[in-house]
Coordinates of C-alpha atoms and ligand atoms in Angstrom, one line a residue:
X603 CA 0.8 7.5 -28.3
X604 CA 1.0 7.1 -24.8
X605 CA 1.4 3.7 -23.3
X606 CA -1.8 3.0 -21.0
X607 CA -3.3 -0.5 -19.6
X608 CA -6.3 0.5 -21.8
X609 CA -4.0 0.8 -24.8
X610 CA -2.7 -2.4 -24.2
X611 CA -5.7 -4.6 -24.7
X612 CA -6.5 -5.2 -21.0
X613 CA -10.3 -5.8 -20.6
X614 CA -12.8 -4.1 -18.3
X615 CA -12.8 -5.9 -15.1
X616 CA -9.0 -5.9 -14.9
X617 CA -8.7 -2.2 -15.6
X618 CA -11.6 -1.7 -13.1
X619 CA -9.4 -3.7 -10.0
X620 CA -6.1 -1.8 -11.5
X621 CA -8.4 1.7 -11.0
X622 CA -8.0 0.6 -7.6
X623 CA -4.4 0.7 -7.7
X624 CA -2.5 4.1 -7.9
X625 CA -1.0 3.2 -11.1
X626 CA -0.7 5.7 -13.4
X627 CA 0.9 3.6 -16.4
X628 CA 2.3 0.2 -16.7
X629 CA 5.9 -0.3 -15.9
X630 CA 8.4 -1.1 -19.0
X631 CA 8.1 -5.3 -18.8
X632 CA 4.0 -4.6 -18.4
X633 CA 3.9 -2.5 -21.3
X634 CA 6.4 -5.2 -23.3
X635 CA 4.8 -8.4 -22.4
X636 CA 1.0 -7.7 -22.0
X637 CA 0.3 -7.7 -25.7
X638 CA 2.2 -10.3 -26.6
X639 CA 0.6 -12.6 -23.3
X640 CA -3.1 -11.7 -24.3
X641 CA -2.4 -13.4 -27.6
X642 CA -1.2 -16.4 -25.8
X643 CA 2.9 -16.3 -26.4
X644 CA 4.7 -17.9 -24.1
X645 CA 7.5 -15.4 -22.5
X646 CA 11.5 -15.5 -21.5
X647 CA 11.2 -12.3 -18.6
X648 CA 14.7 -11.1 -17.3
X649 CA 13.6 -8.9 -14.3
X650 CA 14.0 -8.7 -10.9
X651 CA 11.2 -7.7 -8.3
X652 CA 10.4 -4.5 -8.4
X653 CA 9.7 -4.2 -11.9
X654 CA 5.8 -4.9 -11.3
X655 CA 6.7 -8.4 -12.9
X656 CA 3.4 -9.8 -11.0
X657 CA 1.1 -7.9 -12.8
X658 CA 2.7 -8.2 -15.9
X659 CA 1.7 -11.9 -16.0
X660 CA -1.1 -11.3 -13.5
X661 CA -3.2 -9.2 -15.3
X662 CA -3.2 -11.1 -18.9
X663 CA -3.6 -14.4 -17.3
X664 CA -6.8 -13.1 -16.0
X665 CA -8.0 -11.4 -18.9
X666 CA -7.6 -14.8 -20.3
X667 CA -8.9 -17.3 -17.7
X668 CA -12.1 -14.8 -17.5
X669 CA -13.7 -16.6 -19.8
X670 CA -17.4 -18.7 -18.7
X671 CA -14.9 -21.9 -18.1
X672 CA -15.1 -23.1 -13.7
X673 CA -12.0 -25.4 -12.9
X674 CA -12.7 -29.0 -12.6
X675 CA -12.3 -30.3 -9.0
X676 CA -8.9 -31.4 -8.3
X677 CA -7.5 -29.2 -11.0
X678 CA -6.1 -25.7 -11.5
X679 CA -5.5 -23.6 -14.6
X680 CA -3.0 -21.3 -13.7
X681 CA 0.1 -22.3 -11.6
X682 CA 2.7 -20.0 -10.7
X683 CA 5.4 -21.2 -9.2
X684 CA 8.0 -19.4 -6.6
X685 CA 11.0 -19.7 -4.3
X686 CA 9.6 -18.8 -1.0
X687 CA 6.7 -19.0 0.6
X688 CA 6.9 -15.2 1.4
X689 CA 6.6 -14.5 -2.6
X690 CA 4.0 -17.2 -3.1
X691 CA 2.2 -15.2 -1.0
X692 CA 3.0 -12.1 -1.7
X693 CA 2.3 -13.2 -5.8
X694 CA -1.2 -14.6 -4.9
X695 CA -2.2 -11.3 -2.6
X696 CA -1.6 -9.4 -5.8
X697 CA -3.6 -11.8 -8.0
X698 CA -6.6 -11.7 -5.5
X699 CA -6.4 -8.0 -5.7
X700 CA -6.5 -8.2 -9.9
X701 CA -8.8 -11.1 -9.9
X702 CA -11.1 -8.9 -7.7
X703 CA -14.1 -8.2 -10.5
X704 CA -13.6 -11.3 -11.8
X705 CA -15.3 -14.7 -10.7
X706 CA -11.6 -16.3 -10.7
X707 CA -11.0 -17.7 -7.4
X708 CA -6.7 -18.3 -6.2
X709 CA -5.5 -20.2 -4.2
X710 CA -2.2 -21.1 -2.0
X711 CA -0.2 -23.8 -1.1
X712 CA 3.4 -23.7 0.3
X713 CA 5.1 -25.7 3.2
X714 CA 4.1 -24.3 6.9
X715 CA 0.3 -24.1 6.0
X716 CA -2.6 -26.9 6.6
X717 CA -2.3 -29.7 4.0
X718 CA -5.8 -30.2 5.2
X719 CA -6.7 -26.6 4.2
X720 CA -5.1 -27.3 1.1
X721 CA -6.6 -30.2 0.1
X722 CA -10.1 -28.5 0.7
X723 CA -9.2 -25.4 -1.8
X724 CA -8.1 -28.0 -4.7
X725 CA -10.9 -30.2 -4.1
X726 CA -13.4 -27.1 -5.6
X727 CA -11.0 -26.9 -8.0
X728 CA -8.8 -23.8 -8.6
X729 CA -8.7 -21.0 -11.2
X730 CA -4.9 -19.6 -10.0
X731 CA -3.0 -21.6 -7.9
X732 CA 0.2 -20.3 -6.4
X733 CA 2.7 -22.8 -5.1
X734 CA 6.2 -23.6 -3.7
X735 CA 7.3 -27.0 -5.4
X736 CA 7.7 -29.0 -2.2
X737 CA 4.2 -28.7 -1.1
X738 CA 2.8 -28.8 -4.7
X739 CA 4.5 -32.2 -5.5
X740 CA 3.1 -33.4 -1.9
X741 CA -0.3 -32.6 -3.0
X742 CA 0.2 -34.4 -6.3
X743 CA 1.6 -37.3 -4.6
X744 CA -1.5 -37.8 -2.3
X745 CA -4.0 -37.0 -5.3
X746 CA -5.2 -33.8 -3.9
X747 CA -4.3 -32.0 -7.3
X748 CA -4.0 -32.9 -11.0
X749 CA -2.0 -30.7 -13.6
X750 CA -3.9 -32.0 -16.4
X751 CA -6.0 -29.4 -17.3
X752 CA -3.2 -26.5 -16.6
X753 CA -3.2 -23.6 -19.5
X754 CA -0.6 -21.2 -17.6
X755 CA 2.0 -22.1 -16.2
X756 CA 4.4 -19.3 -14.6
X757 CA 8.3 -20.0 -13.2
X758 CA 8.8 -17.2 -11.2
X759 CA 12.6 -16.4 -9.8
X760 CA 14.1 -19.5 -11.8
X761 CA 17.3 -18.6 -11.0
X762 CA 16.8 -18.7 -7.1
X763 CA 14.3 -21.9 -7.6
X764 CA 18.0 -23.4 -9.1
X765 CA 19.9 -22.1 -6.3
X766 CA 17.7 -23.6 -3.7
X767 CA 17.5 -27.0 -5.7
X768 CA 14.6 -27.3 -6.8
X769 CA 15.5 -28.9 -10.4
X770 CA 14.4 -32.2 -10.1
X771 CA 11.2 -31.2 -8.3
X772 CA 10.7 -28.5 -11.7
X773 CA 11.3 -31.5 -13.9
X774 CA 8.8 -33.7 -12.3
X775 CA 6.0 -31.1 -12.0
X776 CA 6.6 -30.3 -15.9
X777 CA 6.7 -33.2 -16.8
X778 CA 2.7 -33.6 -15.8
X779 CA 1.9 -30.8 -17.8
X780 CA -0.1 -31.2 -21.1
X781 CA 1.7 -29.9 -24.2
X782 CA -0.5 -27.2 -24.8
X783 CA 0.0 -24.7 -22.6
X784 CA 1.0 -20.8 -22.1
X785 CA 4.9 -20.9 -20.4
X786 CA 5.8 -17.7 -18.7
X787 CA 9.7 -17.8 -17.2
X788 CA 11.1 -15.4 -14.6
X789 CA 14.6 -15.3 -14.2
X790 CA 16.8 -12.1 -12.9
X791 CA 19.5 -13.3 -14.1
X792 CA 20.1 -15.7 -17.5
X793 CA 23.1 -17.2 -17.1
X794 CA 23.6 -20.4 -19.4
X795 CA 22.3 -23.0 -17.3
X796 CA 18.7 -21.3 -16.9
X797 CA 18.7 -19.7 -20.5
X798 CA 19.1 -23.6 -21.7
X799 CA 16.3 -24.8 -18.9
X800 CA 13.8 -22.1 -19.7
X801 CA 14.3 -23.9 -23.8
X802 CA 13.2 -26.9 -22.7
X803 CA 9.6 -24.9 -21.4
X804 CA 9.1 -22.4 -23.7
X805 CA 7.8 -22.4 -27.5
X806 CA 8.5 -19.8 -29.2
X807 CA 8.7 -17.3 -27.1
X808 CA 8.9 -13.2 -26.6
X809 CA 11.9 -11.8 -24.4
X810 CA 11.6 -9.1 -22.2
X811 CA 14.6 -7.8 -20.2
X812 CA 14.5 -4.8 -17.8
X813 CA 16.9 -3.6 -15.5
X814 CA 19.5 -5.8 -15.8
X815 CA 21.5 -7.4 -13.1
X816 CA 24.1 -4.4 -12.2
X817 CA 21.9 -1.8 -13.0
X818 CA 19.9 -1.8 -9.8
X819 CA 23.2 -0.7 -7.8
X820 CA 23.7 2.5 -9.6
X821 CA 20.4 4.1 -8.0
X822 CA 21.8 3.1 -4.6
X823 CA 24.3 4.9 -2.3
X824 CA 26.9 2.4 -1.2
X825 CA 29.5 2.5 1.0
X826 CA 31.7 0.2 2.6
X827 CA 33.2 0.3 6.0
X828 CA 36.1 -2.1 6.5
X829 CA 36.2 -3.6 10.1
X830 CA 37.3 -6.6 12.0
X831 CA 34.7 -9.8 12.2
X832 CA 34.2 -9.4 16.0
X833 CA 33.0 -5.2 15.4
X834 CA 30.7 -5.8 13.5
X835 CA 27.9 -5.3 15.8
X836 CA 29.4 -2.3 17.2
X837 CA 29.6 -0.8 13.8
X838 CA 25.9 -1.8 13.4
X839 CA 24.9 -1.0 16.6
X840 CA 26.6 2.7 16.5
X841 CA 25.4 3.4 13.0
X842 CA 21.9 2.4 13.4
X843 CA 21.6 4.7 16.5
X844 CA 23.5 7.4 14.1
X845 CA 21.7 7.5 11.3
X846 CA 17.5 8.1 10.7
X847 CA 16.2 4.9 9.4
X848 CA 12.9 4.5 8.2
X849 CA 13.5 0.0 7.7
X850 CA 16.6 -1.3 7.7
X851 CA 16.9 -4.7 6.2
X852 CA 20.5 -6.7 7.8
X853 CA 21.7 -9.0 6.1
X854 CA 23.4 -12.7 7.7
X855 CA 25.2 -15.7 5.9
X856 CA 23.7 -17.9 8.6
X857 CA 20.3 -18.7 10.0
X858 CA 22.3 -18.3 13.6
X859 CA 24.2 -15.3 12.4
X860 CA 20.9 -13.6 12.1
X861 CA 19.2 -14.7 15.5
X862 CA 22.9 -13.1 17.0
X863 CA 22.7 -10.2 15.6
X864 CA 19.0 -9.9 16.8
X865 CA 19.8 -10.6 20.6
X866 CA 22.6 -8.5 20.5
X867 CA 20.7 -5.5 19.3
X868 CA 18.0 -6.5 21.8
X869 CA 20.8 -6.4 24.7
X870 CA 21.5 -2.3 23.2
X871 CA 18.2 -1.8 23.3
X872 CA 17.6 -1.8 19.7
X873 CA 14.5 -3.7 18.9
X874 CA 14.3 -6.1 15.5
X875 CA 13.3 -9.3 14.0
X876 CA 14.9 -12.3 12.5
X877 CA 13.2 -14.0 9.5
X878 CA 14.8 -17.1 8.0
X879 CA 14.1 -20.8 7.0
X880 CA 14.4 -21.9 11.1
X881 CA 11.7 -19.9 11.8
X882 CA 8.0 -21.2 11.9
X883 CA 5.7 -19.9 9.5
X884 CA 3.5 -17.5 12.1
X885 CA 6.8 -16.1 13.3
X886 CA 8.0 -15.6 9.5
X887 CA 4.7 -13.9 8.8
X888 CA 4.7 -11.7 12.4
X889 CA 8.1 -10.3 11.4
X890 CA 7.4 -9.5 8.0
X891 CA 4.1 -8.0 9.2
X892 CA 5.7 -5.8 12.0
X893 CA 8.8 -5.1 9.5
X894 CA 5.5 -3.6 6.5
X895 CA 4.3 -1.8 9.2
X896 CA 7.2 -0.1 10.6
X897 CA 6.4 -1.3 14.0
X898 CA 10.0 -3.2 14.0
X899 CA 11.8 -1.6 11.1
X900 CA 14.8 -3.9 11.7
X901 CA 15.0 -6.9 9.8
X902 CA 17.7 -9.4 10.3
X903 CA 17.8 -11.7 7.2
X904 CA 19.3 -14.6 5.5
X905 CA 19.3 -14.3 1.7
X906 CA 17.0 -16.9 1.2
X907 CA 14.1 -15.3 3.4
X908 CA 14.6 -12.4 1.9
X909 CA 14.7 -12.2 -1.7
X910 CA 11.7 -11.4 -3.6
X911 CA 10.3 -9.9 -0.7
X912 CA 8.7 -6.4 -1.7
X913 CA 8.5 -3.6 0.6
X914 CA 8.4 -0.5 0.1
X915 CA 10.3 2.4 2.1
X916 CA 13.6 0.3 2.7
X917 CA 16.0 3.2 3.8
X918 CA 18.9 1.0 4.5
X919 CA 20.4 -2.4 3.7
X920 CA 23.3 -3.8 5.7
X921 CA 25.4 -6.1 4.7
X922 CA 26.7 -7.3 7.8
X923 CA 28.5 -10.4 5.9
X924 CA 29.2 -9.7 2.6
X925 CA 27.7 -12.3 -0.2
X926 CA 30.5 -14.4 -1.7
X927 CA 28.3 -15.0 -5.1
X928 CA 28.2 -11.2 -6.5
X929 CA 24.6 -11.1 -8.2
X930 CA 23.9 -11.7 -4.3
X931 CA 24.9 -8.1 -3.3
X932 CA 22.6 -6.7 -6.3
X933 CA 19.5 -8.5 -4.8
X934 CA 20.3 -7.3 -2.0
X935 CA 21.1 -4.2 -2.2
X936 CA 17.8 -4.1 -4.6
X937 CA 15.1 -4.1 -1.5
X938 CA 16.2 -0.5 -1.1
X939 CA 15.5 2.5 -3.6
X940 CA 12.7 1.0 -4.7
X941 CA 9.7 3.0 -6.5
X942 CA 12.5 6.3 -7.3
X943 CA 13.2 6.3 -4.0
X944 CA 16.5 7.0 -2.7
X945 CA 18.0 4.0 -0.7
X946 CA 21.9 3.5 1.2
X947 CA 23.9 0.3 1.1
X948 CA 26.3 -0.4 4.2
X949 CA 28.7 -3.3 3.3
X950 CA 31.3 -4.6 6.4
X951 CA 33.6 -6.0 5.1
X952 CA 36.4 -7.7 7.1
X953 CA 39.7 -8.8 6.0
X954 CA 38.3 -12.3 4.7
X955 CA 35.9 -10.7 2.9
X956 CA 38.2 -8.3 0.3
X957 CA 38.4 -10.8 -2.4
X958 CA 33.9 -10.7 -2.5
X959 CA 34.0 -7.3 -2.2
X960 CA 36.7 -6.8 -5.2
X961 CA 34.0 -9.7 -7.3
X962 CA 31.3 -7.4 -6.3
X963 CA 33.0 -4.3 -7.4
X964 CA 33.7 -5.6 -10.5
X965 CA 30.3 -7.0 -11.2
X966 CA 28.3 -3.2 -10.4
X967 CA 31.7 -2.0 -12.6
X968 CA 32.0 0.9 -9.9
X969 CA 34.3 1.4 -6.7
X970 CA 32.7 1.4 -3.5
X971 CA 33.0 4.6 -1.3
X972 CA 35.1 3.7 1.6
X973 CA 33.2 5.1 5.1
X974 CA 35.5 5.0 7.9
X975 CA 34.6 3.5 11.0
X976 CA 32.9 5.7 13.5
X977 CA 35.0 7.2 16.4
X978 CA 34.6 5.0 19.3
X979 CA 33.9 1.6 17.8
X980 CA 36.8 -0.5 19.8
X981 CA 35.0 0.9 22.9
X982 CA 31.2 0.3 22.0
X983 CA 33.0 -3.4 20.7
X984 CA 34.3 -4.1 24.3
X985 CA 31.2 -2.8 25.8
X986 CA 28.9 -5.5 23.7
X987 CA 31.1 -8.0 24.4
X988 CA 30.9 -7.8 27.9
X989 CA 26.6 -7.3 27.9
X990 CA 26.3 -10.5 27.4
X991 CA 23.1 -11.3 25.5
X992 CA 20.5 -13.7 26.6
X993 CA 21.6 -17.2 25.4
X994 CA 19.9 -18.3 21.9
X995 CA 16.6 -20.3 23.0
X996 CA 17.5 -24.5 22.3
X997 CA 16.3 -24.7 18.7
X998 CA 18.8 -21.7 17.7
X999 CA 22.4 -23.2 18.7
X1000 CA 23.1 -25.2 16.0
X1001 CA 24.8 -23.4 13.3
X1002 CA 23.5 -24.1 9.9
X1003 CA 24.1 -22.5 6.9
X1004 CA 20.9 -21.4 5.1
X1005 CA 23.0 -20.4 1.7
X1006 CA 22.3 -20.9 -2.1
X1007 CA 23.8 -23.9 -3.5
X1008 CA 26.4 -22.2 -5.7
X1009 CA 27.5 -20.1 -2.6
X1010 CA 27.8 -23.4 -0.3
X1011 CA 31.1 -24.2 -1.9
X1012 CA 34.0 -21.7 -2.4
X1013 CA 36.0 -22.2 -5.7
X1014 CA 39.2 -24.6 -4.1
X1015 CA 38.4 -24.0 -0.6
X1016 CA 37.0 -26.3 1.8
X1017 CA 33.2 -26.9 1.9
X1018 CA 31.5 -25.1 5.3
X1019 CA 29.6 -28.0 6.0
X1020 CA 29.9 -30.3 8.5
X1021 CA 30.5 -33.5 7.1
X1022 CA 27.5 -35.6 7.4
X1023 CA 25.4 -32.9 8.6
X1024 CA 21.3 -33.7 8.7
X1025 CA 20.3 -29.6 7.7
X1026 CA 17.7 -29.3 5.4
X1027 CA 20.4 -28.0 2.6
X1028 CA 21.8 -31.0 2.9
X1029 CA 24.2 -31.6 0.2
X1030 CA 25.1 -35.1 -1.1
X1031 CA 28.9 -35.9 -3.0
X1032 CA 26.6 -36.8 -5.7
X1033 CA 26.7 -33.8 -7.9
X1034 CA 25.1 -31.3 -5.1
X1035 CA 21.5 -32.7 -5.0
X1036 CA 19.6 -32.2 -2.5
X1037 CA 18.7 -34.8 0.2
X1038 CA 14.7 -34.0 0.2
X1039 CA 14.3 -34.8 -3.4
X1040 CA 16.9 -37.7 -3.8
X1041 CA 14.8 -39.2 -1.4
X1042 CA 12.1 -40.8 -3.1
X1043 CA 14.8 -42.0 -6.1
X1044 CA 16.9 -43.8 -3.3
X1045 CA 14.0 -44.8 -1.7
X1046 CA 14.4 -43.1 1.4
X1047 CA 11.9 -41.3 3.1
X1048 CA 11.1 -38.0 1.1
X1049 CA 10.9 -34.6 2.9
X1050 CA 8.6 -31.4 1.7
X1051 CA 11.4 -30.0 -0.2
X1052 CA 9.8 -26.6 1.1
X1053 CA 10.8 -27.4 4.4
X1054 CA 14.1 -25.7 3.6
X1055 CA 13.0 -22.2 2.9
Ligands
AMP1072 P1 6.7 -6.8 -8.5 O1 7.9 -6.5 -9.4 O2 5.7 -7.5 -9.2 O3 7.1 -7.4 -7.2 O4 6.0 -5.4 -8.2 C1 6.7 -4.4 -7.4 C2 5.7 -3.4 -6.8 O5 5.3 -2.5 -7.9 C3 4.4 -3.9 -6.2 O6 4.2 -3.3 -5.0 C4 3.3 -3.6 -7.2 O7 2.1 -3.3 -6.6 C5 3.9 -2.3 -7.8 N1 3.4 -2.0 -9.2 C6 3.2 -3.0 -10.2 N2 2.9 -2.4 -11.3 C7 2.9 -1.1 -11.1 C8 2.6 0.1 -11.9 N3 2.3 0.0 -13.2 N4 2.7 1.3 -11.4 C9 3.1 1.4 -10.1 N5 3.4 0.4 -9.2 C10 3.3 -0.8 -9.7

């Protein structure tokens, strides 16, 4: 019998908002983990974005919360949490647009947006409410919110909410969570560390795996052109006038890295955006906007701002730095040939950068097809370097690194921070946590722990 959402137990008003959609069938995790959700198991998900994850806890945790039940004031049912504020809102757009026959309301709070606005939506009391942890536990703190009442809770990318240290913040917010619950966990990857964190949240639960890590990378073309550091945005600025691109997504180690390579285009005439954790949350939103669009198909991107992101018709993904953590390059690499389309991966890779790409290589177990360099490059090289770009606006000088924790450190080498340095990764010599949430332990002042992302 043919899989369908009607098949799968879905009740009328969700299948009347996914009619909406031009879904023809669910996707392999929907068809896996609906069932099993509308019964009320809690769930173990490997999968990466992409795989229409959202809706498969989206449109069961509707189904359920339909019932005649409002949310108390100060209290929500359903919380998912995420990463970034980009997928927080990217998850709650999509539960609006399930939720739309339903008389569910959802609701979002992440750092960047009016606490006061926030405060206002929880005080009605929310049906699903979609957070980042920082502002959540703010909102806690100041007894805008209780988790009291919560009967879903969803952990959405727990391997990058790890990277990007939010532990102790997870351990506080479950914590407040009654016993009886639904536990839904979201992880692309399960290495040991989150396989034994998502035990100590779920009961019992169903796992569903798709697409695992390395496969993503065999439905991309890759290539890899080996250059010097200081070509590199030659070799990006030739190829992108070379090749037909319908968005190109660059990606930067730093936060600075990717303002560069921005101005440097601009100077060649080559307009783009910048989205990272420096950037305010209008601007973040603009160039993600203009980027969906295709008004400004270039996208110059940290890791951080970018996973999770979903858009569609990514041609092209640069690597202009190559990621020193592997499973990096697969994420990355993963915002293009999306929905069967066909996508192209560009690494650079300079000399320093050999031993990632040889971890990379290994990880995707294939070889990398070596492009060469286009003719001309040491020209177009010295011709950038003398255009001179407008100098990087005040707020942009200071270098910080915007990298996951486990990439902050190389195995033996010296750590790229500056010793003492006040950016909001802030690692301590404690055992790598993180200043904002150490904070109210040591009794300093506490900072959003979104303020990071
Ligand atoms: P996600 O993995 O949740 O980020 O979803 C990735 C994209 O797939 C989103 O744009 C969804 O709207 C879309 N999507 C989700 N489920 C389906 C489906 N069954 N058929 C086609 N597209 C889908």
């Amino acid at each position: 019998m043919t899989v369908t959402f009607q098949t799968l137990g879905l009740s009328q008003p969700v299948l009347q908002a996914l009619a909406l959609k031009d879904y023809t069938q669910p996707s392999p995790i929907q068809a896996q983990a609906i069932p099993s959700l509308l019964q009320g198991r809690d769930l173990l998900g490997i999968a990466q974005t992409g795989t229409g994850k959202t809706a498969a806890f989206m449109l069961p945790s509707i189904d359920r919360l339909s019932g005649a039940r409002r949310p108390q004031s100060r209290t929500c049912r359903m919380l998912v949490l995420a990463p970034t504020r980009e997928l927080a809102s990217q998850i709650a757009q999509s539960a609006r647009d399930y939720a739309k026959f339903t008389p569910l309301n959802v609701a979002t709070v992440f750092g960047g947006t009016s606490l006061h606005k926030n405060r206002q939506d929880l005080a009605r009391g929310v049906d699903v409410l979609v957070a980042t942890p920082g502002r959540l536990l703010d909102l806690i703190d100041q007894g805008a919110l209780t988790l009291s009442k919560l009967e879903i809770l969803v952990l959405d990318e727990a391997d990058q909410m790890m990277d990007l240290g939010f532990i102790h913040a997870l351990r506080r917010i479950v914590a407040m969570l009654p016993r009886e619950r639904q536990t839904l966990f979201f992880s692309a990857t399960m290495p040991k560390a989150i396989r034994e964190l998502a035990g100590k949240y779920l009961t019992d639960p169903i796992e569903v795996k798709v697409a695992p890590e390395a496969t993503t990378a065999e439905r991309v073309t890759q290539f890899v052109t080996f250059c010097n550091q200081g070509e590199k945005q030659a070799l990006l600025t030739l190829t992108l006038k070379a090749t037909t691109i319908d968005r190109a997504l660059v990606f930067t180690r730093t936060k600075h890295g990717a303002d560069r390579v921005v101005r440097q285009l601009a100077a060649s005439g080559i307009a783009a955006n910048a989205i990272h954790g420096n950037k305010s949350q209008p601007q973040r939103e603009r160039a993600l906007g203009e980027f969906r669009a295709g008004k400004v198909p270039i996208l110059v991107a940290t890791d951080i701002a970018a996973r999770g992101i979903d858009v569609s018709g990514v041609s092209h993904v640069f690597n202009f730095e190559l990621p020193n953590v592997p499973d990096q390059y697969v994420h990355r690499i993963g915002r293009t040939a999306r929905a069967g389309n066909d996508g192209v991966a560009i690494a650079f890779c300079s000399d320093e950068e050999r031993g990632d790409l040889r971890g990379i290589e290994k990880l995707i177990r294939q070889r990398i097809e070596v492009m060469p360099p286009p003719a001309g490059l040491a020209a177009e090289a010295a011709r950038i370097k003398a255009l001179r770009p407008a100098p990087a606006p005040a707020g942009e000088r200071q270098e910080r690194h915007e990298r996951p924790r486990h990439e902050q450190r190389r195995p033996g080498g010296p750590s790229r921070r500056k010793p003492g340095g006040s950016g909001p990764n802030h690692r301590t010599s404690n055992g790598g946590v993180r200043k904002g949430e150490v904070g109210r332990h040591s009794g300093r002042v506490r900072r959003s722990s979104d303020a990071r992302i």
